[in-house]
Amino acid sequence: MRAGPVAAGGVAWWAVEPQPTPARPGIPGSAAAHAIETVFRLESPRVVAGVARIVRDLGIAEELAQDALVAALERWPRDGVPDNPGAWLMATARHRAVDLIRRRETYARKLAEIGRDLETAPPSYDAPADPDDIDDDLLRLVFTTCHPVLSAEARTALTLRLLGGLTTAEIARAYLVPEPTIAQRVVRAKRTLAKQNVAFEVPYGPDREARLGSVLDVIYLIFNEGYAATTGDDLLRPGLCEDALRLARVLSALMPKEPEVHGLTSLLEFQASRTAARTGPDGAPVLLKDQNRRRWNRMLIARGIRALDRAGATATGAPGPYALQAAIAACHAHAHAYEETDWRAIATLYGLLAARAPSPVVELNRAVAVAMADGPAKGLELVDALAAEPALRDYHLLPSVRADLLARLGRTTEARAEFERAAGLARNEKERELLLRRAAETPDRP
């Protein structure tokens, strides 16, 4: 599971929405290239998933998506960005897939079955793709990349690369491992799927059960990257959050008797409900305690409550990790003001989560809750016990939390130094700015 928490606690408290400026006919090529990069980052998962359904090979599907990107780089600076750039990329990639099938004799049968229908209608670059088809293709892509022939690490890395559209550097940062390690995992995973001739499908029966845990983890990680991006100028990548939430909802309908599916869906609904309140008018992050809770989306909160109820109704034993995180998020959602938050209940839930799914990040979140329930000294004691954890050595939220607790204890000189250390470790520009601002606002005195 990714090191960075989604809000199963009070650590990752901020995010901002990117506002890309689309290119227009006649503007410089550099501006169009920036727009193309932004569009492709958002649309590539759908393009890869849609093409993979045709060619049945994830490596080839990714190459064809890249071909569509090259075509966009050639045409959009001259002609302008289409009204529906995602549909343009999808149509271009799909027709190149048909051309590829036509050229290869070994794909003659697939051309007869699939290519004929695609050839009968002229390509449409402006008509939006059917949302249901997009959901189905993305769900197939998740289950394919989570096939048991791959290691758990390879499944998540490949899905984040293809479905999440993340770079190897971003995935490496999320996992706190070297970038070459992630690159090797992705390449080997695609080769293994091709060699094993893994079907591009949503499995049924025991095969589906075997892949479910990995699928849930991947959906969680994709949402988490969208909710608090590891790198870049923006903290929020809404497209990833929307894709992850949509996949969770589809999976809930597909597997109504699985409590952890509902638990994950509930967690994401609760987290998505806070988006509008997490930034100020100037785009600066707003901490949880300062958020205007009237801007929290009550419809999403209601959906989260219903999903959490379904998780409880379908469970036959103790709640799973996602249901526990959803219960923590529900505590925040039920508090009409920050001061009304039941931090003791949250600390208890984190204790259950730590026992069910041990993790240094879970312990860090628990320390925050304990500090709110029992005072900063208790929380600092727990945080200091995590200082030697290898997984948290370069994790900027550890010194960030420590700095906040030191400041509350009046140890401002130490707090200022910890905020500065956290800023030095942060890879996201908005997080770095926030941490430097908090350091500047902390008096440099004993």
Short mmCIF file of C-alpha atoms in Angstrom, two decimals:
data_model
loop_
_atom_site.label_atom_id
_atom_site.label_comp_id
_atom_site.label_asym_id
_atom_site.label_seq_id
_atom_site.Cartn_x
_atom_site.Cartn_y
_atom_site.Cartn_z
CA MET A 1 0.00 0.00 0.00
CA ARG A 2 1.28 3.44 -0.86
CA ALA A 3 3.13 5.35 1.79
CA GLY A 4 1.08 8.52 1.42
CA PRO A 5 -2.25 8.39 3.27
CA VAL A 6 -5.48 9.45 1.70
CA ALA A 7 -7.38 10.98 4.65
CA ALA A 8 -7.64 8.05 6.67
CA GLY A 9 -6.37 10.53 9.15
CA GLY A 10 -5.15 14.02 9.65
CA VAL A 11 -1.87 14.01 7.76
CA ALA A 12 -2.56 14.72 4.08
CA TRP A 13 -4.77 17.77 4.57
CA TRP A 14 -4.38 19.81 1.40
CA ALA A 15 -4.78 19.69 -2.40
CA VAL A 16 -5.42 22.04 -5.29
CA GLU A 17 -7.16 21.67 -8.63
CA PRO A 18 -5.06 22.17 -11.78
CA GLN A 19 -6.51 24.58 -14.31
CA PRO A 20 -4.74 23.82 -17.62
CA THR A 21 -5.04 26.38 -20.41
CA PRO A 22 -6.09 24.66 -23.64
CA ALA A 23 -4.27 25.43 -26.85
CA ARG A 24 -6.06 27.26 -29.65
CA PRO A 25 -5.38 27.55 -33.37
CA GLY A 26 -2.61 29.99 -34.07
CA ILE A 27 -0.92 29.90 -30.68
CA PRO A 28 2.76 28.95 -30.36
CA GLY A 29 3.68 25.31 -30.64
CA SER A 30 5.09 25.23 -27.10
CA ALA A 31 1.69 26.17 -25.65
CA ALA A 32 -0.02 23.52 -27.77
CA ALA A 33 2.57 20.94 -26.68
CA HIS A 34 1.82 21.76 -23.04
CA ALA A 35 -1.91 21.35 -23.66
CA ILE A 36 -1.30 18.06 -25.48
CA GLU A 37 0.79 16.76 -22.61
CA THR A 38 -1.95 17.66 -20.14
CA VAL A 39 -4.69 16.08 -22.23
CA PHE A 40 -2.71 12.92 -22.89
CA ARG A 41 -1.92 12.48 -19.21
CA LEU A 42 -5.63 12.57 -18.44
CA GLU A 43 -6.86 10.53 -21.42
CA SER A 44 -4.12 7.92 -21.91
CA PRO A 45 -5.69 5.36 -19.50
CA ARG A 46 -8.93 5.33 -21.51
CA VAL A 47 -7.05 5.18 -24.80
CA VAL A 48 -4.85 2.29 -23.65
CA ALA A 49 -7.85 0.44 -22.22
CA GLY A 50 -9.94 0.96 -25.35
CA VAL A 51 -7.18 -0.17 -27.70
CA ALA A 52 -6.21 -3.13 -25.50
CA ARG A 53 -9.71 -4.51 -26.01
CA ILE A 54 -8.91 -4.67 -29.74
CA VAL A 55 -5.29 -5.83 -29.85
CA ARG A 56 -5.34 -7.91 -26.64
CA ASP A 57 -1.79 -6.83 -25.79
CA LEU A 58 -1.07 -4.12 -23.24
CA GLY A 59 2.39 -3.37 -24.60
CA ILE A 60 1.07 -2.86 -28.13
CA ALA A 61 -1.88 -0.84 -26.78
CA GLU A 62 0.47 1.53 -25.00
CA GLU A 63 2.58 1.92 -28.17
CA LEU A 64 -0.53 2.75 -30.21
CA ALA A 65 -1.58 5.31 -27.62
CA GLN A 66 1.86 6.87 -27.95
CA ASP A 67 1.42 6.89 -31.75
CA ALA A 68 -1.81 8.84 -31.28
CA LEU A 69 0.11 11.30 -29.08
CA VAL A 70 2.71 11.77 -31.83
CA ALA A 71 -0.09 12.44 -34.32
CA ALA A 72 -1.54 15.04 -31.95
CA LEU A 73 1.85 16.72 -31.60
CA GLU A 74 2.02 16.97 -35.38
CA ARG A 75 -1.51 18.22 -36.02
CA TRP A 76 -2.79 20.12 -32.99
CA PRO A 77 -0.19 22.94 -33.06
CA ARG A 78 -1.30 23.62 -36.65
CA ASP A 79 -5.04 22.93 -36.46
CA GLY A 80 -5.75 23.62 -32.78
CA VAL A 81 -6.87 21.28 -30.03
CA PRO A 82 -10.14 19.49 -30.97
CA ASP A 83 -13.30 20.18 -29.01
CA ASN A 84 -13.14 16.63 -27.67
CA PRO A 85 -9.41 15.78 -27.54
CA GLY A 86 -9.98 12.49 -25.72
CA ALA A 87 -12.27 11.20 -28.45
CA TRP A 88 -9.75 12.34 -31.08
CA LEU A 89 -6.95 10.40 -29.40
CA MET A 90 -9.17 7.34 -28.95
CA ALA A 91 -10.33 7.34 -32.59
CA THR A 92 -6.77 7.79 -33.88
CA ALA A 93 -5.40 4.97 -31.72
CA ARG A 94 -8.27 2.61 -32.53
CA HIS A 95 -7.90 3.06 -36.28
CA ARG A 96 -4.16 2.54 -36.04
CA ALA A 97 -4.94 -0.65 -34.14
CA VAL A 98 -7.14 -1.81 -37.03
CA ASP A 99 -4.35 -0.95 -39.48
CA LEU A 100 -1.93 -2.98 -37.40
CA ILE A 101 -4.28 -5.95 -37.36
CA ARG A 102 -4.74 -5.69 -41.10
CA ARG A 103 -0.97 -5.73 -41.70
CA ARG A 104 -0.35 -8.80 -39.62
CA GLU A 105 -1.57 -12.05 -41.07
CA THR A 106 -1.72 -13.62 -37.63
CA TYR A 107 -4.44 -11.12 -36.75
CA ALA A 108 -6.61 -11.95 -39.75
CA ARG A 109 -9.30 -13.58 -37.65
CA LYS A 110 -9.44 -10.67 -35.21
CA LEU A 111 -9.76 -8.27 -38.13
CA ALA A 112 -12.72 -10.22 -39.43
CA GLU A 113 -14.41 -10.17 -36.02
CA ILE A 114 -13.51 -6.71 -34.80
CA GLY A 115 -12.10 -4.62 -37.61
CA ARG A 116 -15.13 -4.93 -39.91
CA ASP A 117 -17.41 -3.05 -37.51
CA LEU A 118 -14.85 -0.33 -36.95
CA GLU A 119 -14.30 0.14 -40.70
CA THR A 120 -17.97 0.53 -41.57
CA ALA A 121 -18.25 3.97 -39.98
CA PRO A 122 -15.96 6.94 -40.64
CA PRO A 123 -13.82 8.05 -37.69
CA SER A 124 -15.39 10.62 -35.41
CA TYR A 125 -13.05 12.84 -33.47
CA ASP A 126 -15.72 14.97 -31.87
CA ALA A 127 -18.32 12.48 -30.63
CA PRO A 128 -17.70 11.53 -27.00
CA ALA A 129 -17.08 7.88 -26.22
CA ASP A 130 -19.84 5.95 -24.48
CA PRO A 131 -19.24 6.38 -20.72
CA ASP A 132 -20.33 2.80 -20.08
CA ASP A 133 -17.80 1.50 -22.58
CA ILE A 134 -15.09 3.56 -20.87
CA ASP A 135 -15.99 2.10 -17.50
CA ASP A 136 -16.01 -1.44 -18.86
CA ASP A 137 -12.66 -1.01 -20.57
CA LEU A 138 -11.03 0.54 -17.51
CA LEU A 139 -12.38 -2.25 -15.31
CA ARG A 140 -11.03 -4.87 -17.72
CA LEU A 141 -7.68 -3.10 -17.67
CA VAL A 142 -7.54 -3.14 -13.87
CA PHE A 143 -8.34 -6.86 -13.64
CA THR A 144 -5.89 -7.69 -16.44
CA THR A 145 -3.01 -5.84 -14.86
CA CYS A 146 -3.87 -7.46 -11.50
CA HIS A 147 -3.55 -11.00 -12.86
CA PRO A 148 -1.96 -13.45 -10.37
CA VAL A 149 0.83 -14.32 -12.83
CA LEU A 150 2.34 -10.99 -11.76
CA SER A 151 3.83 -10.16 -8.39
CA ALA A 152 1.86 -7.81 -6.15
CA GLU A 153 4.40 -5.04 -6.75
CA ALA A 154 4.29 -5.51 -10.52
CA ARG A 155 0.48 -5.49 -10.60
CA THR A 156 0.21 -2.14 -8.90
CA ALA A 157 3.11 -0.54 -10.77
CA LEU A 158 1.72 -1.62 -14.16
CA THR A 159 -1.81 -0.48 -13.41
CA LEU A 160 -0.65 2.88 -12.12
CA ARG A 161 1.44 3.27 -15.27
CA LEU A 162 -1.31 2.30 -17.71
CA LEU A 163 -4.53 3.20 -15.92
CA GLY A 164 -3.29 6.04 -13.74
CA GLY A 165 -1.07 7.54 -16.43
CA LEU A 166 1.72 8.04 -13.87
CA THR A 167 5.37 8.21 -14.82
CA THR A 168 7.83 5.71 -13.42
CA ALA A 169 9.29 8.52 -11.30
CA GLU A 170 5.91 9.26 -9.70
CA ILE A 171 5.28 5.58 -8.99
CA ALA A 172 8.76 5.23 -7.51
CA ARG A 173 8.07 8.18 -5.24
CA ALA A 174 4.76 6.69 -4.15
CA TYR A 175 6.47 3.42 -3.23
CA LEU A 176 9.65 4.99 -1.86
CA VAL A 177 11.80 2.79 -4.13
CA PRO A 178 14.35 3.63 -6.87
CA GLU A 179 12.96 4.63 -10.27
CA PRO A 180 14.84 1.90 -12.21
CA THR A 181 13.14 -0.71 -10.02
CA ILE A 182 9.70 0.52 -11.09
CA ALA A 183 10.75 0.70 -14.75
CA GLN A 184 11.90 -2.92 -14.65
CA ARG A 185 8.68 -4.02 -12.97
CA VAL A 186 6.55 -2.39 -15.66
CA VAL A 187 8.54 -3.82 -18.57
CA ARG A 188 8.65 -7.32 -17.11
CA ALA A 189 4.95 -7.25 -16.23
CA LYS A 190 3.92 -6.41 -19.80
CA ARG A 191 6.17 -9.14 -21.16
CA THR A 192 4.75 -11.68 -18.73
CA LEU A 193 1.15 -10.87 -19.62
CA ALA A 194 1.94 -11.17 -23.33
CA LYS A 195 3.86 -14.41 -22.87
CA GLN A 196 1.11 -15.96 -20.75
CA ASN A 197 -1.53 -14.76 -23.24
CA VAL A 198 -3.62 -13.28 -20.42
CA ALA A 199 -7.14 -12.44 -21.59
CA PHE A 200 -8.31 -8.84 -21.44
CA GLU A 201 -11.44 -9.45 -19.39
CA VAL A 202 -13.20 -9.16 -16.07
CA PRO A 203 -12.86 -12.65 -14.57
CA TYR A 204 -15.58 -14.59 -12.78
CA GLY A 205 -15.71 -17.02 -9.87
CA PRO A 206 -12.49 -17.94 -8.06
CA ASP A 207 -10.31 -15.98 -10.49
CA ARG A 208 -12.13 -12.78 -9.60
CA GLU A 209 -11.78 -13.45 -5.87
CA ALA A 210 -8.05 -14.06 -6.28
CA ARG A 211 -7.49 -10.67 -7.90
CA LEU A 212 -9.87 -8.57 -5.83
CA GLY A 213 -7.40 -7.51 -3.13
CA SER A 214 -4.92 -6.22 -5.68
CA VAL A 215 -7.68 -4.46 -7.62
CA LEU A 216 -8.85 -2.62 -4.49
CA ASP A 217 -5.30 -1.58 -3.63
CA VAL A 218 -4.73 -0.26 -7.15
CA ILE A 219 -7.97 1.75 -7.16
CA TYR A 220 -7.02 3.19 -3.77
CA LEU A 221 -3.54 4.14 -4.98
CA ILE A 222 -4.88 5.82 -8.10
CA PHE A 223 -7.29 7.91 -6.04
CA ASN A 224 -4.53 8.72 -3.58
CA GLU A 225 -2.26 10.04 -6.32
CA GLY A 226 -5.10 12.21 -7.59
CA TYR A 227 -5.99 13.41 -4.09
CA ALA A 228 -2.44 14.43 -3.15
CA ALA A 229 -0.05 14.23 -6.12
CA THR A 230 3.49 13.16 -5.23
CA THR A 231 5.15 15.61 -7.65
CA GLY A 232 4.38 18.60 -9.85
CA ASP A 233 2.90 22.05 -9.41
CA ASP A 234 -0.62 20.90 -8.46
CA LEU A 235 -1.64 18.84 -5.47
CA LEU A 236 -4.86 17.57 -7.02
CA ARG A 237 -5.26 15.55 -10.22
CA PRO A 238 -9.05 15.36 -10.50
CA GLY A 239 -9.06 12.92 -13.41
CA LEU A 240 -7.40 10.23 -11.32
CA CYS A 241 -9.84 10.75 -8.45
CA GLU A 242 -12.80 10.57 -10.83
CA ASP A 243 -11.52 7.41 -12.53
CA ALA A 244 -10.82 5.70 -9.20
CA LEU A 245 -14.21 6.64 -7.74
CA ARG A 246 -16.02 5.53 -10.89
CA LEU A 247 -14.16 2.19 -10.85
CA ALA A 248 -15.00 1.68 -7.18
CA ARG A 249 -18.69 2.32 -7.86
CA VAL A 250 -18.69 -0.05 -10.85
CA LEU A 251 -16.96 -2.69 -8.75
CA SER A 252 -19.54 -2.24 -5.98
CA ALA A 253 -22.33 -2.97 -8.45
CA LEU A 254 -20.39 -5.90 -9.86
CA MET A 255 -19.62 -7.45 -6.47
CA PRO A 256 -22.45 -6.41 -4.10
CA LYS A 257 -21.63 -9.03 -1.46
CA GLU A 258 -18.00 -7.99 -0.93
CA PRO A 259 -17.75 -5.76 2.17
CA GLU A 260 -14.29 -4.38 1.35
CA VAL A 261 -15.48 -3.23 -2.08
CA HIS A 262 -18.13 -1.16 -0.32
CA GLY A 263 -15.58 -0.09 2.28
CA LEU A 264 -13.24 1.28 -0.37
CA THR A 265 -16.10 2.98 -2.22
CA SER A 266 -17.23 4.60 1.03
CA LEU A 267 -13.73 5.86 1.78
CA LEU A 268 -13.36 7.44 -1.66
CA GLU A 269 -16.83 9.03 -1.49
CA PHE A 270 -15.98 10.65 1.83
CA GLN A 271 -12.61 11.87 0.59
CA ALA A 272 -13.99 13.25 -2.66
CA SER A 273 -16.61 15.19 -0.70
CA ARG A 274 -13.96 17.55 0.69
CA THR A 275 -12.44 18.68 -2.60
CA ALA A 276 -14.11 22.10 -2.90
CA ALA A 277 -13.06 23.14 0.61
CA ARG A 278 -9.41 22.19 0.38
CA THR A 279 -8.20 25.32 -1.40
CA GLY A 280 -8.71 29.05 -0.94
CA PRO A 281 -9.59 31.62 -3.61
CA ASP A 282 -5.92 31.94 -4.58
CA GLY A 283 -5.48 28.18 -4.87
CA ALA A 284 -3.51 27.89 -1.64
CA PRO A 285 -4.06 24.74 0.42
CA VAL A 286 -6.51 24.94 3.33
CA LEU A 287 -5.76 22.77 6.37
CA LEU A 288 -8.50 20.50 7.65
CA LYS A 289 -9.08 22.59 10.78
CA ASP A 290 -9.59 25.73 8.66
CA GLN A 291 -11.88 24.27 6.00
CA ASN A 292 -15.39 25.63 5.49
CA ARG A 293 -17.38 22.46 6.04
CA ARG A 294 -20.43 23.94 4.40
CA ARG A 295 -18.52 23.45 1.16
CA TRP A 296 -18.19 19.72 1.76
CA ASN A 297 -20.35 17.84 -0.74
CA ARG A 298 -23.27 16.46 1.28
CA MET A 299 -24.41 14.20 -1.56
CA LEU A 300 -21.05 12.43 -1.63
CA ILE A 301 -21.08 12.18 2.16
CA ALA A 302 -24.53 10.56 2.00
CA ARG A 303 -23.21 8.11 -0.61
CA GLY A 304 -20.26 7.35 1.65
CA ILE A 305 -22.55 6.64 4.59
CA ARG A 306 -24.70 4.29 2.49
CA ALA A 307 -21.64 2.44 1.19
CA LEU A 308 -20.29 2.09 4.73
CA ASP A 309 -23.64 0.69 5.86
CA ARG A 310 -23.47 -1.85 3.02
CA ALA A 311 -19.96 -2.81 4.08
CA GLY A 312 -21.21 -3.51 7.58
CA ALA A 313 -24.29 -5.38 6.38
CA THR A 314 -22.29 -7.72 4.14
CA ALA A 315 -19.40 -8.36 6.56
CA THR A 316 -19.26 -11.74 8.29
CA GLY A 317 -16.33 -10.92 10.58
CA ALA A 318 -14.19 -8.02 11.71
CA PRO A 319 -14.14 -5.01 9.37
CA GLY A 320 -11.37 -4.92 6.79
CA PRO A 321 -8.77 -2.16 6.32
CA TYR A 322 -10.83 -0.15 3.84
CA ALA A 323 -13.97 -0.33 5.94
CA LEU A 324 -11.95 0.87 8.94
CA GLN A 325 -10.52 3.79 6.97
CA ALA A 326 -14.01 4.64 5.78
CA ALA A 327 -15.20 4.64 9.39
CA ILE A 328 -12.41 7.10 10.23
CA ALA A 329 -13.43 9.34 7.33
CA ALA A 330 -17.03 9.11 8.53
CA CYS A 331 -15.98 10.54 11.92
CA HIS A 332 -14.69 13.64 10.13
CA ALA A 333 -17.82 13.84 7.95
CA HIS A 334 -20.16 13.67 10.95
CA ALA A 335 -18.41 16.57 12.71
CA HIS A 336 -20.07 19.86 11.73
CA ALA A 337 -17.06 21.74 13.10
CA TYR A 338 -13.42 20.79 13.59
CA GLU A 339 -13.81 21.15 17.35
CA GLU A 340 -16.59 18.53 17.32
CA THR A 341 -14.36 15.82 15.81
CA ASP A 342 -14.35 12.62 17.88
CA TRP A 343 -10.58 12.19 17.93
CA ARG A 344 -10.72 9.47 20.56
CA ALA A 345 -12.90 7.34 18.32
CA ILE A 346 -10.54 8.02 15.42
CA ALA A 347 -7.53 7.00 17.54
CA THR A 348 -9.33 3.77 18.50
CA LEU A 349 -10.12 3.01 14.87
CA TYR A 350 -6.49 3.62 13.94
CA GLY A 351 -5.50 1.12 16.62
CA LEU A 352 -7.76 -1.47 14.99
CA LEU A 353 -6.36 -0.58 11.58
CA ALA A 354 -2.78 -0.92 12.82
CA ALA A 355 -3.58 -4.39 14.13
CA ARG A 356 -5.33 -5.43 10.89
CA ALA A 357 -2.92 -3.82 8.39
CA PRO A 358 0.33 -2.81 10.14
CA SER A 359 2.13 0.10 8.47
CA PRO A 360 4.42 2.95 9.57
CA VAL A 361 2.08 5.39 7.83
CA VAL A 362 -0.91 4.05 9.76
CA GLU A 363 1.08 4.56 12.96
CA LEU A 364 1.90 8.12 11.89
CA ASN A 365 -1.78 8.84 11.34
CA ARG A 366 -2.61 7.23 14.69
CA ALA A 367 -0.07 9.52 16.35
CA VAL A 368 -1.93 12.55 14.95
CA ALA A 369 -5.23 11.27 16.32
CA VAL A 370 -3.70 10.46 19.72
CA ALA A 371 -2.17 13.94 19.85
CA MET A 372 -5.59 15.47 19.25
CA ALA A 373 -7.27 13.21 21.83
CA ASP A 374 -4.61 13.09 24.57
CA GLY A 375 -2.32 16.03 23.87
CA PRO A 376 0.71 16.74 21.65
CA ALA A 377 3.20 15.18 24.08
CA LYS A 378 1.56 11.75 23.70
CA GLY A 379 1.50 12.15 19.94
CA LEU A 380 5.13 13.25 19.77
CA GLU A 381 6.15 10.18 21.73
CA LEU A 382 4.57 7.97 19.07
CA VAL A 383 6.07 10.00 16.22
CA ASP A 384 9.58 9.83 17.67
CA ALA A 385 9.25 6.05 17.88
CA LEU A 386 8.88 6.03 14.09
CA ALA A 387 12.07 8.00 13.40
CA ALA A 388 14.09 4.89 12.64
CA GLU A 389 11.57 3.39 10.19
CA PRO A 390 13.41 2.91 6.85
CA ALA A 391 10.22 3.48 4.83
CA LEU A 392 9.78 6.92 6.39
CA ARG A 393 13.39 8.10 6.09
CA ASP A 394 12.62 10.41 3.15
CA TYR A 395 8.90 10.81 3.85
CA HIS A 396 8.20 14.52 4.25
CA LEU A 397 5.03 14.07 6.31
CA LEU A 398 6.98 12.58 9.23
CA PRO A 399 8.94 15.79 10.00
CA SER A 400 5.83 17.80 9.06
CA VAL A 401 3.74 16.09 11.74
CA ARG A 402 6.61 16.30 14.21
CA ALA A 403 6.95 20.03 13.53
CA ASP A 404 3.27 20.64 14.19
CA LEU A 405 3.41 18.79 17.51
CA LEU A 406 6.59 20.61 18.57
CA ALA A 407 4.94 23.94 17.78
CA ARG A 408 1.93 23.04 19.89
CA LEU A 409 4.31 22.21 22.76
CA GLY A 410 5.98 25.61 22.44
CA ARG A 411 9.27 24.17 21.16
CA THR A 412 9.24 26.59 18.26
CA THR A 413 12.92 26.54 17.26
CA GLU A 414 12.80 22.78 16.83
CA ALA A 415 9.45 23.05 15.06
CA ARG A 416 10.79 25.58 12.57
CA ALA A 417 13.72 23.31 11.72
CA GLU A 418 11.40 20.35 11.21
CA PHE A 419 9.11 22.34 8.90
CA GLU A 420 12.17 23.31 6.85
CA ARG A 421 13.36 19.71 6.74
CA ALA A 422 9.92 18.57 5.60
CA ALA A 423 9.93 21.22 2.85
CA GLY A 424 13.30 19.94 1.66
CA LEU A 425 11.88 16.43 1.32
CA ALA A 426 8.59 17.42 -0.34
CA ARG A 427 8.44 16.80 -4.09
CA ASN A 428 5.16 18.60 -4.69
CA GLU A 429 5.54 22.35 -5.13
CA LYS A 430 2.34 23.28 -3.28
CA GLU A 431 3.26 21.14 -0.30
CA ARG A 432 6.74 22.66 -0.29
CA GLU A 433 5.28 26.19 -0.34
CA LEU A 434 2.92 25.38 2.52
CA LEU A 435 5.68 23.89 4.67
CA LEU A 436 8.02 26.83 4.03
CA ARG A 437 5.21 29.23 4.91
CA ARG A 438 4.56 27.40 8.16
CA ALA A 439 8.29 27.49 8.92
CA ALA A 440 8.36 31.25 8.33
CA GLU A 441 5.33 31.73 10.59
CA THR A 442 6.92 29.73 13.43
CA PRO A 443 8.98 31.92 15.79
CA ASP A 444 12.66 30.98 15.95
CA ARG A 445 12.96 30.92 19.71
CA PRO A 446 13.16 28.24 22.45
#
